[in-house]
Amino acid sequence: MAEPAHSSAFAESSGDSRPDTIEKVVHINRCAKVVKGGRRFSFSALVVSGDQQGRVGWGFGKANEVADAIKKATEASRKKMNSVHLDNATIPHEVVGEHGGGHIMLKPAAPGTGIIAGGGARAVLEAAGVKDVIGKALGSSNHANVVKATLAALAALRPKDEILRSRGKTPRERQAL
């Protein structure tokens, strides 16, 4: 069976400098305008792109067709990609992100836990390359605000050695047992 054009994940490699980039369609919204001849539909798409190695971005596109809206959103998300600090397959520390009414709390998890988060937060974390994390969306469940809050939380992450330097300490080398 062929995969529909509005599937939750697809990748385009034509004309992209990063063929390993993945795109996740978070939400598609249909809007109807009533005119003399009936209803005219238009669509908007929210897409998250990432290379699964610490770079992630989001995009929003509107068009009269679903495929065109997804294409516009994908192009916008690739332009807005930012780097995030990861600690192996998880995040270095607990963090809270906010955007509008959307709040999200992310906690590092033990290896093998997986991504325990839903909706837009899961899409962002998968695209960024996080493998083990616990997340909880608080406040608004608006897809766009949850995605932006998750990206704000990931942007607030700092590596452990940077935190130690800001406290005036030096990171010690691990000694073999």
C-alpha positions as a Python dict, from the first residue, in 0.01 Angstrom:
ca = {
    (1, 'M'): (0, 0, 0),
    (2, 'A'): (137, 342, -94),
    (3, 'E'): (214, 587, 186),
    (4, 'P'): (-14, 896, 186),
    (5, 'A'): (132, 1240, 115),
    (6, 'H'): (50, 1359, 467),
    (7, 'S'): (230, 1082, 654),
    (8, 'S'): (396, 1152, 987),
    (9, 'A'): (751, 1116, 857),
    (10, 'F'): (919, 1141, 521),
    (11, 'A'): (1258, 1241, 386),
    (12, 'E'): (1354, 1424, 72),
    (13, 'S'): (1706, 1391, -59),
    (14, 'S'): (1673, 1578, -389),
    (15, 'G'): (1877, 1897, -393),
    (16, 'D'): (1957, 1886, -22),
    (17, 'S'): (2313, 1931, 104),
    (18, 'R'): (2223, 1706, 401),
    (19, 'P'): (2055, 1392, 266),
    (20, 'D'): (2046, 1240, 616),
    (21, 'T'): (1797, 1505, 737),
    (22, 'I'): (1462, 1368, 852),
    (23, 'E'): (1132, 1553, 854),
    (24, 'K'): (840, 1486, 1086),
    (25, 'V'): (496, 1627, 1009),
    (26, 'V'): (361, 1727, 1350),
    (27, 'H'): (22, 1870, 1255),
    (28, 'I'): (-186, 1945, 947),
    (29, 'N'): (-474, 2191, 981),
    (30, 'R'): (-759, 2225, 732),
    (31, 'C'): (-935, 2559, 701),
    (32, 'A'): (-1258, 2610, 504),
    (33, 'K'): (-1376, 2930, 342),
    (34, 'V'): (-1740, 2932, 233),
    (35, 'V'): (-1791, 3092, -107),
    (36, 'K'): (-2082, 3106, -353),
    (37, 'G'): (-1996, 2770, -513),
    (38, 'G'): (-1934, 2583, -188),
    (39, 'R'): (-1634, 2545, 42),
    (40, 'R'): (-1275, 2627, -45),
    (41, 'F'): (-1023, 2437, 162),
    (42, 'S'): (-672, 2548, 249),
    (43, 'F'): (-414, 2365, 457),
    (44, 'S'): (-134, 2451, 696),
    (45, 'A'): (142, 2215, 806),
    (46, 'L'): (381, 2218, 1102),
    (47, 'V'): (702, 2026, 1029),
    (48, 'V'): (1012, 1950, 1238),
    (49, 'S'): (1345, 1871, 1067),
    (50, 'G'): (1664, 1737, 1217),
    (51, 'D'): (1981, 1545, 1139),
    (52, 'Q'): (1958, 1324, 1454),
    (53, 'Q'): (2301, 1454, 1557),
    (54, 'G'): (2209, 1765, 1752),
    (55, 'R'): (2062, 1994, 1485),
    (56, 'V'): (1688, 2059, 1476),
    (57, 'G'): (1445, 2322, 1343),
    (58, 'W'): (1075, 2381, 1279),
    (59, 'G'): (874, 2527, 994),
    (60, 'F'): (518, 2629, 916),
    (61, 'G'): (372, 2631, 565),
    (62, 'K'): (34, 2720, 416),
    (63, 'A'): (-107, 2625, 75),
    (64, 'N'): (-423, 2509, -102),
    (65, 'E'): (-289, 2151, -120),
    (66, 'V'): (-152, 1933, 161),
    (67, 'A'): (164, 1836, -27),
    (68, 'D'): (249, 2199, -107),
    (69, 'A'): (197, 2303, 255),
    (70, 'I'): (429, 2024, 374),
    (71, 'K'): (691, 2121, 115),
    (72, 'K'): (685, 2487, 224),
    (73, 'A'): (704, 2390, 592),
    (74, 'T'): (996, 2153, 525),
    (75, 'E'): (1194, 2424, 346),
    (76, 'A'): (1127, 2667, 632),
    (77, 'S'): (1232, 2409, 894),
    (78, 'R'): (1563, 2339, 718),
    (79, 'K'): (1642, 2712, 715),
    (80, 'K'): (1576, 2744, 1091),
    (81, 'M'): (1792, 2453, 1211),
    (82, 'N'): (1991, 2518, 1531),
    (83, 'S'): (2240, 2308, 1726),
    (84, 'V'): (2161, 2166, 2069),
    (85, 'H'): (2394, 2018, 2332),
    (86, 'L'): (2344, 1647, 2393),
    (87, 'D'): (2513, 1411, 2636),
    (88, 'N'): (2552, 1085, 2439),
    (89, 'A'): (2192, 973, 2378),
    (90, 'T'): (2024, 1192, 2641),
    (91, 'I'): (2026, 1551, 2763),
    (92, 'P'): (2287, 1675, 3014),
    (93, 'H'): (2044, 1807, 3279),
    (94, 'E'): (1680, 1875, 3362),
    (95, 'V'): (1534, 2176, 3183),
    (96, 'V'): (1202, 2359, 3143),
    (97, 'G'): (1107, 2535, 2820),
    (98, 'E'): (832, 2790, 2766),
    (99, 'H'): (671, 2951, 2466),
    (100, 'G'): (338, 3129, 2487),
    (101, 'G'): (107, 2907, 2690),
    (102, 'G'): (310, 2594, 2618),
    (103, 'H'): (547, 2465, 2884),
    (104, 'I'): (755, 2148, 2873),
    (105, 'M'): (974, 1978, 3129),
    (106, 'L'): (1254, 1749, 3006),
    (107, 'K'): (1459, 1515, 3227),
    (108, 'P'): (1755, 1295, 3132),
    (109, 'A'): (1687, 922, 3142),
    (110, 'A'): (1891, 603, 3177),
    (111, 'P'): (2007, 425, 2860),
    (112, 'G'): (1732, 209, 2712),
    (113, 'T'): (1446, 420, 2847),
    (114, 'G'): (1351, 566, 2510),
    (115, 'I'): (1164, 889, 2446),
    (116, 'I'): (878, 925, 2691),
    (117, 'A'): (703, 1230, 2548),
    (118, 'G'): (407, 1285, 2322),
    (119, 'G'): (303, 1479, 2016),
    (120, 'G'): (520, 1768, 1904),
    (121, 'A'): (777, 1715, 2180),
    (122, 'R'): (846, 1359, 2062),
    (123, 'A'): (894, 1476, 1702),
    (124, 'V'): (1144, 1744, 1808),
    (125, 'L'): (1341, 1506, 2033),
    (126, 'E'): (1358, 1232, 1766),
    (127, 'A'): (1472, 1481, 1502),
    (128, 'A'): (1741, 1619, 1737),
    (129, 'G'): (1879, 1269, 1799),
    (130, 'V'): (1783, 1230, 2164),
    (131, 'K'): (1729, 861, 2244),
    (132, 'D'): (1657, 856, 2620),
    (133, 'V'): (1454, 1134, 2781),
    (134, 'I'): (1143, 1188, 2990),
    (135, 'G'): (923, 1481, 2894),
    (136, 'K'): (596, 1627, 3013),
    (137, 'A'): (402, 1898, 2833),
    (138, 'L'): (235, 2137, 3074),
    (139, 'G'): (-5, 2419, 3001),
    (140, 'S'): (-126, 2462, 2643),
    (141, 'S'): (-156, 2159, 2415),
    (142, 'N'): (-129, 2376, 2103),
    (143, 'H'): (105, 2187, 1868),
    (144, 'A'): (301, 2496, 1761),
    (145, 'N'): (359, 2617, 2119),
    (146, 'V'): (465, 2271, 2240),
    (147, 'V'): (718, 2242, 1954),
    (148, 'K'): (856, 2591, 2020),
    (149, 'A'): (872, 2528, 2397),
    (150, 'T'): (1063, 2202, 2335),
    (151, 'L'): (1309, 2384, 2110),
    (152, 'A'): (1348, 2656, 2376),
    (153, 'A'): (1422, 2387, 2635),
    (154, 'L'): (1682, 2223, 2411),
    (155, 'A'): (1841, 2562, 2339),
    (156, 'A'): (1879, 2621, 2716),
    (157, 'L'): (2088, 2305, 2760),
    (158, 'R'): (2456, 2352, 2847),
    (159, 'P'): (2731, 2088, 2857),
    (160, 'K'): (2859, 1976, 3198),
    (161, 'D'): (3209, 2118, 3146),
    (162, 'E'): (3066, 2463, 3062),
    (163, 'I'): (2864, 2463, 3386),
    (164, 'L'): (3174, 2362, 3584),
    (165, 'R'): (3381, 2641, 3423),
    (166, 'S'): (3113, 2898, 3510),
    (167, 'R'): (3141, 2784, 3873),
    (168, 'G'): (3519, 2821, 3864),
    (169, 'K'): (3593, 2449, 3874),
    (170, 'T'): (3783, 2228, 3633),
    (171, 'P'): (3638, 1907, 3499),
    (172, 'R'): (3831, 1610, 3636),
    (173, 'E'): (3939, 1331, 3412),
    (174, 'R'): (3769, 1001, 3485),
    (175, 'Q'): (4006, 753, 3639),
    (176, 'A'): (3997, 386, 3555),
    (177, 'L'): (3892, 159, 3840),
}
